[in-house]
Short mmCIF file of C-alpha atoms and ligand atoms in Angstrom, two decimals:
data_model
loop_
_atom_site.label_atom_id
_atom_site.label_comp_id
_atom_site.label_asym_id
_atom_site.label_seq_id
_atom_site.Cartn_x
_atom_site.Cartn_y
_atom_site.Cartn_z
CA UNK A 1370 -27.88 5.20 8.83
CA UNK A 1371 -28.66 4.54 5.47
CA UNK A 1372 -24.94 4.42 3.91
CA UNK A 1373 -23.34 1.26 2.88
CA UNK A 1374 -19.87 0.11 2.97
CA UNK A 1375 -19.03 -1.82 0.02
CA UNK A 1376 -15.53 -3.06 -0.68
CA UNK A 1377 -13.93 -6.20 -2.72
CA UNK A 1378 -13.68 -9.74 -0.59
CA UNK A 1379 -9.74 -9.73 -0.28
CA UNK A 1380 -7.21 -7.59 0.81
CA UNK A 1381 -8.07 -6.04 4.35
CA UNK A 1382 -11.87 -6.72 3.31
CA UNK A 1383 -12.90 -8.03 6.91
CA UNK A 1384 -11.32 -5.34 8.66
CA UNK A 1385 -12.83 -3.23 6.58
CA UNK A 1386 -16.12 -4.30 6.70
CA UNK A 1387 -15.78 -4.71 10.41
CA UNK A 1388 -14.60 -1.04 11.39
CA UNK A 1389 -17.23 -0.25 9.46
CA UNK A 1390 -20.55 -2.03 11.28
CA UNK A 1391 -19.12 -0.82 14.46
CA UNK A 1392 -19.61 2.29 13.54
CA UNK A 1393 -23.09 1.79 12.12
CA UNK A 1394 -22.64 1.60 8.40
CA UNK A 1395 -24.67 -1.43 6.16
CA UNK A 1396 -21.73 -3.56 5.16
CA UNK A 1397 -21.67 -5.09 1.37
CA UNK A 1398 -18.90 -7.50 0.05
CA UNK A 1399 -18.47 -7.83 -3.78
CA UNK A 1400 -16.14 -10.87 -4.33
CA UNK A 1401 -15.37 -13.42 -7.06
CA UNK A 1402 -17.93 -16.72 -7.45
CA UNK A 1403 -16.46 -19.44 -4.80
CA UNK A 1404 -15.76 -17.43 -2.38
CA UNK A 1405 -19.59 -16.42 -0.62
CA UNK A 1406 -19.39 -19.14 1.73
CA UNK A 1407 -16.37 -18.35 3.75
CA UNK A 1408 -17.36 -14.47 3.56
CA UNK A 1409 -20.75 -15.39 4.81
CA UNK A 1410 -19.62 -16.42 7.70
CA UNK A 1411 -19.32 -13.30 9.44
CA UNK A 1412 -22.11 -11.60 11.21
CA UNK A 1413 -20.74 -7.87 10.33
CA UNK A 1414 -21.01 -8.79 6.64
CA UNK A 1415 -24.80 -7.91 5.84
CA UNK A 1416 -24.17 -8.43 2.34
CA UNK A 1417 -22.18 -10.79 0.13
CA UNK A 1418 -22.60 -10.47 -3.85
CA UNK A 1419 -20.90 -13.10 -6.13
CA UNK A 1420 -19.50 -12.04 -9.09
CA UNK A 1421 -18.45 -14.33 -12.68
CA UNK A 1422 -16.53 -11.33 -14.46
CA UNK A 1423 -15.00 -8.14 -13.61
CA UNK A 1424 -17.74 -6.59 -15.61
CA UNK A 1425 -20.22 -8.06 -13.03
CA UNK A 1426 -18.14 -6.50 -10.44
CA UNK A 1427 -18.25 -3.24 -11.40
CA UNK A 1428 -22.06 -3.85 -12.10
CA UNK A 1429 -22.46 -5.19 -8.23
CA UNK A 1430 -20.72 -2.33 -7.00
CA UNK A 1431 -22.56 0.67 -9.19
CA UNK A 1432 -25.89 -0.85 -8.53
CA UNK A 1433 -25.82 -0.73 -4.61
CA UNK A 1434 -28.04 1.98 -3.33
CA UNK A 1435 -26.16 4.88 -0.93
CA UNK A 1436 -22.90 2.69 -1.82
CA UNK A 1437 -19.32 3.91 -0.86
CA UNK A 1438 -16.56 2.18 -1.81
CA UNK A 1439 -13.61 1.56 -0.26
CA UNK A 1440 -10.29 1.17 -1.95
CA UNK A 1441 -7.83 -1.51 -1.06
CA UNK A 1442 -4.58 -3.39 -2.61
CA UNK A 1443 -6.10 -5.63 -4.78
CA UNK A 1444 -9.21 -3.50 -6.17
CA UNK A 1445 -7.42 -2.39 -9.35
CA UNK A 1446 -5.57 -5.78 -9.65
CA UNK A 1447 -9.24 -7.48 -9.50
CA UNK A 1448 -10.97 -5.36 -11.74
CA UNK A 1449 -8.60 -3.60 -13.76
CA UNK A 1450 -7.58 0.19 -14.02
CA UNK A 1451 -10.17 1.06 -16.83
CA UNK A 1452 -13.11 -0.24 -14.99
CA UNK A 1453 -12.49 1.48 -11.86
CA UNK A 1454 -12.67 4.65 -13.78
CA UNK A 1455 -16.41 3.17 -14.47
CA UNK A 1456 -17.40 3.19 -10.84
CA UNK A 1457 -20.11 5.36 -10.70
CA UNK A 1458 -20.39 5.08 -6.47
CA UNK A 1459 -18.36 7.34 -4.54
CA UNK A 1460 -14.97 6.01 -3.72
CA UNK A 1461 -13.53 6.87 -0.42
CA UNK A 1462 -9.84 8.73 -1.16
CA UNK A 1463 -8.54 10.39 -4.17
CA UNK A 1464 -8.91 8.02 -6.95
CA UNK A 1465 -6.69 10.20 -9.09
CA UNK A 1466 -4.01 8.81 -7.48
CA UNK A 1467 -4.27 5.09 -8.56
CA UNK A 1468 -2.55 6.43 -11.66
CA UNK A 1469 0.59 7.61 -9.73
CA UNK A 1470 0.50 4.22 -7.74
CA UNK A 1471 0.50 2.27 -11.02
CA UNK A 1472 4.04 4.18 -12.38
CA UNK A 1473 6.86 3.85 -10.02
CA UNK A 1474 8.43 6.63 -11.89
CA UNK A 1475 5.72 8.99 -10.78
CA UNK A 1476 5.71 7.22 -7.32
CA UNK A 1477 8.85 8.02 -7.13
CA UNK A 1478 8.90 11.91 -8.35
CA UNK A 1479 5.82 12.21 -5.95
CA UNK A 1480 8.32 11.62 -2.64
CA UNK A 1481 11.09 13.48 -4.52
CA UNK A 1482 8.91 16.81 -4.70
CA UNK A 1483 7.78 15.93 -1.17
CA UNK A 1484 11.85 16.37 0.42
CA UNK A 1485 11.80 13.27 1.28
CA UNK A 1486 14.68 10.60 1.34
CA UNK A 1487 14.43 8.38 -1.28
CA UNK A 1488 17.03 5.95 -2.64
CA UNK A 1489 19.70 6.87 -5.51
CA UNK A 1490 18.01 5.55 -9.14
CA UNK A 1491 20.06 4.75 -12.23
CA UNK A 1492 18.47 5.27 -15.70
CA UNK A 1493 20.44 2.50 -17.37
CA UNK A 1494 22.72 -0.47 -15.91
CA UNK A 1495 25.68 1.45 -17.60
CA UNK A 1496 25.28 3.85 -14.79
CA UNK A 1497 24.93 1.45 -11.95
CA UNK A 1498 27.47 2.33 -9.74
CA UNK A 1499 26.83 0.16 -6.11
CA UNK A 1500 24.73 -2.40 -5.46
CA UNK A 1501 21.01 -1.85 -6.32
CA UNK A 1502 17.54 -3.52 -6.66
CA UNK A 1503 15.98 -4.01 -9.94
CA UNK A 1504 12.42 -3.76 -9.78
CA UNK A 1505 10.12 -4.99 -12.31
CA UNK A 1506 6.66 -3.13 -13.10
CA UNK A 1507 3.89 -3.89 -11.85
CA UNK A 1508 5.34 -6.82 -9.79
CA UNK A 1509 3.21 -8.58 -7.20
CA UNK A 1510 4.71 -8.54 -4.42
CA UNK A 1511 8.45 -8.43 -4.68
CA UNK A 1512 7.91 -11.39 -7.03
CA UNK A 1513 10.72 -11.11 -9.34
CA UNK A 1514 13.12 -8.06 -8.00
CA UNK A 1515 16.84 -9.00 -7.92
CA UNK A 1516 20.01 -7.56 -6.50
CA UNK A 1517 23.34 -6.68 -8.02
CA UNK A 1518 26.22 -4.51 -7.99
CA UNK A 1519 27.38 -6.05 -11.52
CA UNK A 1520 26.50 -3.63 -14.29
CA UNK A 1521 27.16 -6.71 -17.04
CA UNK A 1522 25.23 -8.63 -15.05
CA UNK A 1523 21.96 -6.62 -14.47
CA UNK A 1524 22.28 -6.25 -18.37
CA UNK A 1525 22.14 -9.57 -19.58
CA UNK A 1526 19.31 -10.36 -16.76
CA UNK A 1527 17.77 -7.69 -18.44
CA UNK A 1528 17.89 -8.86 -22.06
CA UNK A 1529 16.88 -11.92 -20.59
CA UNK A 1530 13.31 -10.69 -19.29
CA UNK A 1531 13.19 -8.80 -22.62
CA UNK A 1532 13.91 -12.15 -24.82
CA UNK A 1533 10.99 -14.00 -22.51
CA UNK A 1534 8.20 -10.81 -22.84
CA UNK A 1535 8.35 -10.43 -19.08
CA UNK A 1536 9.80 -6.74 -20.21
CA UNK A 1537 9.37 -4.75 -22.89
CA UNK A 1538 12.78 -2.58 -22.38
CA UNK A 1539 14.72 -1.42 -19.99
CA UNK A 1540 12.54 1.70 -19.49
CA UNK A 1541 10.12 -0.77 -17.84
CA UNK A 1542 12.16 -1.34 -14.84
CA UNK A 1543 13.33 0.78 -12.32
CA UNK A 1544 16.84 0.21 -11.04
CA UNK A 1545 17.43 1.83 -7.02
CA UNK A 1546 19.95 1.95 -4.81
CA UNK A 1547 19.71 -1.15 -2.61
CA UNK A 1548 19.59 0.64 0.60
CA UNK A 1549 20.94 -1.11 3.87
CA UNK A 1550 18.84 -0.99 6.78
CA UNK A 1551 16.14 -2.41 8.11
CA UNK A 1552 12.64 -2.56 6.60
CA UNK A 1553 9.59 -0.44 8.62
CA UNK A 1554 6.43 0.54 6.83
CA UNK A 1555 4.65 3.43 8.43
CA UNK A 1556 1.40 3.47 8.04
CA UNK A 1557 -0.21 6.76 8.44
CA UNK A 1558 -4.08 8.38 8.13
CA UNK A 1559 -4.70 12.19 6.57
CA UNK A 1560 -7.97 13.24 8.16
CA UNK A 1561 -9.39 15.66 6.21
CA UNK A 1562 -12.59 16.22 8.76
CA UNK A 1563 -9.85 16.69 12.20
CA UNK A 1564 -7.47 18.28 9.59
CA UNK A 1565 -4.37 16.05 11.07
CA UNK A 1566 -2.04 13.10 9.91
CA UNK A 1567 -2.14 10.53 12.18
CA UNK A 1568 -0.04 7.31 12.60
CA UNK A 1569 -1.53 4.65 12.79
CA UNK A 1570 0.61 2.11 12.63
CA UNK A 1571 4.44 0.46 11.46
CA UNK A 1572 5.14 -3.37 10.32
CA UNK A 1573 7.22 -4.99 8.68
CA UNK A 1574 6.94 -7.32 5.25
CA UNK A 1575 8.33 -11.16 6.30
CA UNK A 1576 9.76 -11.80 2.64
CA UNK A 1577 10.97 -14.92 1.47
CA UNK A 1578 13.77 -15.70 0.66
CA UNK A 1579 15.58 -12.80 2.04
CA UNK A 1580 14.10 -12.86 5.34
CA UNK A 1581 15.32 -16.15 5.57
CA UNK A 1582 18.55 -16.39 4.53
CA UNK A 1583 19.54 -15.39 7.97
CA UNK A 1584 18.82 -18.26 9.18
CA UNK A 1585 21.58 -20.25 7.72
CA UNK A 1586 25.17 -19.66 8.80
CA UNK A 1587 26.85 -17.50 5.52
CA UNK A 1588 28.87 -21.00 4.09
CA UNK A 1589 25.32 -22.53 3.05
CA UNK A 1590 23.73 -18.88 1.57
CA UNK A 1591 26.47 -17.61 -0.53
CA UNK A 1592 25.05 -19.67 -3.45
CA UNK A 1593 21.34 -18.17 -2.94
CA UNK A 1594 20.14 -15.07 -4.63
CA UNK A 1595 17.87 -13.28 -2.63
CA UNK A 1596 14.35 -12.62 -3.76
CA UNK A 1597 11.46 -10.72 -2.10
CA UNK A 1598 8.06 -12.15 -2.28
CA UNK A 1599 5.71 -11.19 0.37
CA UNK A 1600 3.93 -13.86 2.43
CA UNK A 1601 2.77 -12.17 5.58
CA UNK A 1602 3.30 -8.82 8.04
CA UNK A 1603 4.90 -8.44 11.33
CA UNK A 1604 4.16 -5.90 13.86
CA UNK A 1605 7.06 -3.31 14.67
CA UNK A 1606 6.73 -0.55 17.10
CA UNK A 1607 9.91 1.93 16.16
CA UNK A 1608 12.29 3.89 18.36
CA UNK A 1609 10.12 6.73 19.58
CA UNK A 1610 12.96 9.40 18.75
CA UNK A 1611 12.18 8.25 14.94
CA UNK A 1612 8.61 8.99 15.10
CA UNK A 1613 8.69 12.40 14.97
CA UNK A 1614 10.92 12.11 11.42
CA UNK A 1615 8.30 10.03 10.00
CA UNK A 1616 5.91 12.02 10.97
CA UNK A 1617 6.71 15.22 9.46
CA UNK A 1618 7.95 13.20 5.72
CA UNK A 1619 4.07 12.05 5.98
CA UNK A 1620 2.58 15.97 7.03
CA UNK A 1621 5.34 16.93 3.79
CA UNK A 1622 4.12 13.99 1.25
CA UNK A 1623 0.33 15.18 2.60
CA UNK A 1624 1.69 18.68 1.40
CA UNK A 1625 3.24 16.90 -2.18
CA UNK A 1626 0.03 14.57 -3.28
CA UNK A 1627 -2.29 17.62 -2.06
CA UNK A 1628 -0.43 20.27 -5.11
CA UNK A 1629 0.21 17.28 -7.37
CA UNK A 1630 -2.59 15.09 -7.77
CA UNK A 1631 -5.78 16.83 -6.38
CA UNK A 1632 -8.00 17.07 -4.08
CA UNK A 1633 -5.01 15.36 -2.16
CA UNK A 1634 -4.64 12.58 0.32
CA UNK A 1635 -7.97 11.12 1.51
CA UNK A 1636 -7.20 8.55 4.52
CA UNK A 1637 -5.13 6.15 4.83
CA UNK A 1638 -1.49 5.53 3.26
CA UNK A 1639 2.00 4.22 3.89
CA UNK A 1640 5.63 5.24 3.82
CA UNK A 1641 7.62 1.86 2.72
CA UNK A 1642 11.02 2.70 4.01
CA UNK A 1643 14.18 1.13 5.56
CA UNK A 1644 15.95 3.04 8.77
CA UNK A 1645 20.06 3.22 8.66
CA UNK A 1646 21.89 2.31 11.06
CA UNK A 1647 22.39 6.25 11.42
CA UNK A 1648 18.32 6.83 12.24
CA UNK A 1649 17.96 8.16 8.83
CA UNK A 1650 14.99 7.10 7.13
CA UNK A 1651 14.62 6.42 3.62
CA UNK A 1652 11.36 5.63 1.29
CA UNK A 1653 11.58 3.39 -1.39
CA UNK A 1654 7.75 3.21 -2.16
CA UNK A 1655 4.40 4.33 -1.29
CA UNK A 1656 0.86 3.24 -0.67
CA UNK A 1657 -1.80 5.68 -1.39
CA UNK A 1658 -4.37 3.89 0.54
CA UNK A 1659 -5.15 1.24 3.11
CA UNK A 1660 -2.23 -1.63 3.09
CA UNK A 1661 -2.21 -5.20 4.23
CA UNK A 1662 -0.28 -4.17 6.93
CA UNK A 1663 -3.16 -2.70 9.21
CA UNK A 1664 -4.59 -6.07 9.60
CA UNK A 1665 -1.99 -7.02 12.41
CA UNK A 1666 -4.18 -3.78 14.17
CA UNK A 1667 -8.27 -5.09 14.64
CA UNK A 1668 -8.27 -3.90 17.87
CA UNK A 1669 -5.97 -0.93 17.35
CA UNK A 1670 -2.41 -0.49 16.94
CA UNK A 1671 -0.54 1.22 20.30
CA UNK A 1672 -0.40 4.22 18.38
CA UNK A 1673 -4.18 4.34 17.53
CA UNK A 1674 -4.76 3.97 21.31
CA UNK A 1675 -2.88 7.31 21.85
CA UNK A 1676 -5.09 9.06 19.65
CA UNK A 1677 -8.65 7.53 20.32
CA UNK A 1678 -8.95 5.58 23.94
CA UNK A 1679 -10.53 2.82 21.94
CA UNK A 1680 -10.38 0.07 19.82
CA UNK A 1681 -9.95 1.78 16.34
CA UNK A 1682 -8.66 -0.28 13.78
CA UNK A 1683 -7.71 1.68 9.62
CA UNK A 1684 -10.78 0.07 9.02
CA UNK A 1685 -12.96 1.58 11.71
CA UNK A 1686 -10.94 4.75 11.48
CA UNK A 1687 -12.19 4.96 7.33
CA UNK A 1688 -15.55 4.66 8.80
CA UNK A 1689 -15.41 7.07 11.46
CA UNK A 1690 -14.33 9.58 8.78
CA UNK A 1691 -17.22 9.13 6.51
CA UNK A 1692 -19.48 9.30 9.77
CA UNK A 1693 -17.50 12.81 10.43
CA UNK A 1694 -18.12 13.84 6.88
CA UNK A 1695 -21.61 12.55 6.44
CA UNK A 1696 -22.71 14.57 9.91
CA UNK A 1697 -20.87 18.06 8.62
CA UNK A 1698 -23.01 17.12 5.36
CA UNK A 1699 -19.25 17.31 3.63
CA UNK A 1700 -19.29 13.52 2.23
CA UNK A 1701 -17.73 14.77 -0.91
CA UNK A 1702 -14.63 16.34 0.81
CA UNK A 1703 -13.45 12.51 1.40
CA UNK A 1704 -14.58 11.14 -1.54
CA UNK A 1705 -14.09 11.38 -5.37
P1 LIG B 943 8.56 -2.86 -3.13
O1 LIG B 943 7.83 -3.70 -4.14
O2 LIG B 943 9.15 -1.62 -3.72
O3 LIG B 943 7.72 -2.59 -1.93
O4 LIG B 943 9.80 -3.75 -2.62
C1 LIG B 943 9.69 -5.07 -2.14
C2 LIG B 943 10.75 -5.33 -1.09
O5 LIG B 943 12.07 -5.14 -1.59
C3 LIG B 943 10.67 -4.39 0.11
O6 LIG B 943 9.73 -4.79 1.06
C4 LIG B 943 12.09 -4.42 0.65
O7 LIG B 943 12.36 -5.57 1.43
C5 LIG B 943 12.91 -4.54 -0.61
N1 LIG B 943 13.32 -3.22 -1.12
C6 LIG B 943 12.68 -2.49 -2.06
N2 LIG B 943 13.37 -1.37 -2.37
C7 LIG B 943 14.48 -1.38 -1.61
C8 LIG B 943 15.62 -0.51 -1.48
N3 LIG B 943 15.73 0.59 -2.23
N4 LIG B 943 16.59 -0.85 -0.60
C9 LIG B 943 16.48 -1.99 0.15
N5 LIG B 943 15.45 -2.85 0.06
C10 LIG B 943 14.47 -2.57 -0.81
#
């Protein structure tokens, strides 16, 4: 096959790169200087390409023959949004919709026309009116989200990350119901080629410091504030009567992205949500592409074996699509 897979060396690179030998693609990995050797390593990496500058990068990337590129996580945080519109190589997925993924405000109005559950949001801390999460733009991570149900307080926190340039004004932030529940992050695929949605996979974020502040009896965690920066993923399989719920808010957000941000959803994405204690779910976020969270899955989440029989990890399952699409001679259906 004379296709390569080319992707950036971070994220959910290896599986990636991985799903996408077994399935007979050339493999390329474009990553920053100092990080060849431990890249180099692996045998289903045919090529790795240092790079000094995100200039280089984008140079790497447009100069590999029969190239495809495969969005993750960290591609527009390693190269910036204005050079990815400068990728000349197809990009598998609709990259119209790194815009959207960029603004939670559109994020947001994208699972609001979509009828989907998402948490109460308050323009200004004058209208705060239960407890809520503040979320900063652009944060990495969780890093710097906070809780409160203290209007006063949420104000002068504000003014605060206004005095110190983290924010320009409140407009910047986006201040959401702080729904209680617990976290699951379903993790779906929209196959244009078998024309289906198909889940491929739920985990969970392990978070510190809120994910540990259970660990200490209430006396000792009173005087913490809980924060939200994400050092790993757990697996989660959910309730098998909630399945079919997720499943149709992913077939309606397929619906959403498909009149709202054209050609629609190519592949893989993710519903961020936390489930009530009254089964209801409700999606605080999105991920228009493949998310950290799939790399629990090499060998296949136990969803992915009820749909394939095999070992099919995101990864592979990217790669089986463009192998679908390149065989129909319809390559450009999953790409943009
Ligand atoms: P995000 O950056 O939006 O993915 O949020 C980071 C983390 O904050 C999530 O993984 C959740 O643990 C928590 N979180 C975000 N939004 C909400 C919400 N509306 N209600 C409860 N927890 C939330």
């Amino acid at each position: 096959m004379s296709h390569s897979v080319v992707t950036i060396g971070s994220h959910s690179s290896l599986q990636i790169l991985h799903g996408a030998k077994k399935e007979g693609f050339g493999t390329v990995a474009v990553l920053p200087k100092g990080r060849e050797e431990f890249y180099s390593q692996f045998q289903f990496i045919d090529k790795v390409l240092g790079y000094k500058d995100e200039d280089e990068a984008v140079e790497l990337i447009n100069s590999i023959d029969n190239g495809i590129l495969i969005p993750h996580g960290s591609l527009v945080e390693y190269i910036g949004s204005e050079r990815v519109k400068s990728l000349r190589i197809p990009i598998f997925g609709n990259r119209n919709l790194f815009e959207h993924e960029a603004d939670q405000r559109k994020k947001m109005a994208l699972l609001k026309a979509a009828g989907i559950r998402i948490p109460e949001q308050f323009e200004r801390p004058e209208d705060v009116d239960r407890l809520v999460i503040v979320k900063l733009p652009g944060a990495k991570g969780g890093k710097g989200y906070f809780v409160s149900n203290d209007r006063n307080y949420i104000k002068s926190k504000l003014q605060e990350y206004i005095e110190k340039k983290i924010i320009k004004s409140v407009d910047d932030v986006i201040i959401q119901e702080y729904v209680v529940g617990v976290p699951m992050y379903f993790q779906f695929f929209n196959s244009v080629m078998l024309n289906r949605v198909e889940l491929t996979g739920i985990d969970i974020r392990y978070e510190t410091n809120v994910d540990g502040l259970r660990r200490l009896p209430s006396r000792f965690t009173g005087s913490y504030e809980p924060t939200f920066v994400v050092v790993g993923n757990l697996p989660a399989v959910a309730r098998e009567s909630l399945l079919p719920k997720a499943y149709n808010y992913a077939k309606s957000f397929v619906k959403a992205v498909e009149k709202i941000v054209p050609p629609g959803m190519i592949g893989p994405f993710c519903l961020e949500s936390v489930v009530t204690d009254e089964g209801e779910i409700v999606v605080f976020e999105f991920s228009g592409r493949i998310v950290a969270g799939t790399n629990l899955y090499i060998d296949g989440s136990p969803y992915m074996w009820f749909y394939w029989d095999e070992p099919m990890s995101v990864g592979r399952r990217i790669a089986r699509e463009i192998k679908l699409a390149i065989g129909r001679n319809e390559l450009d259906r999953v790409t943009t």
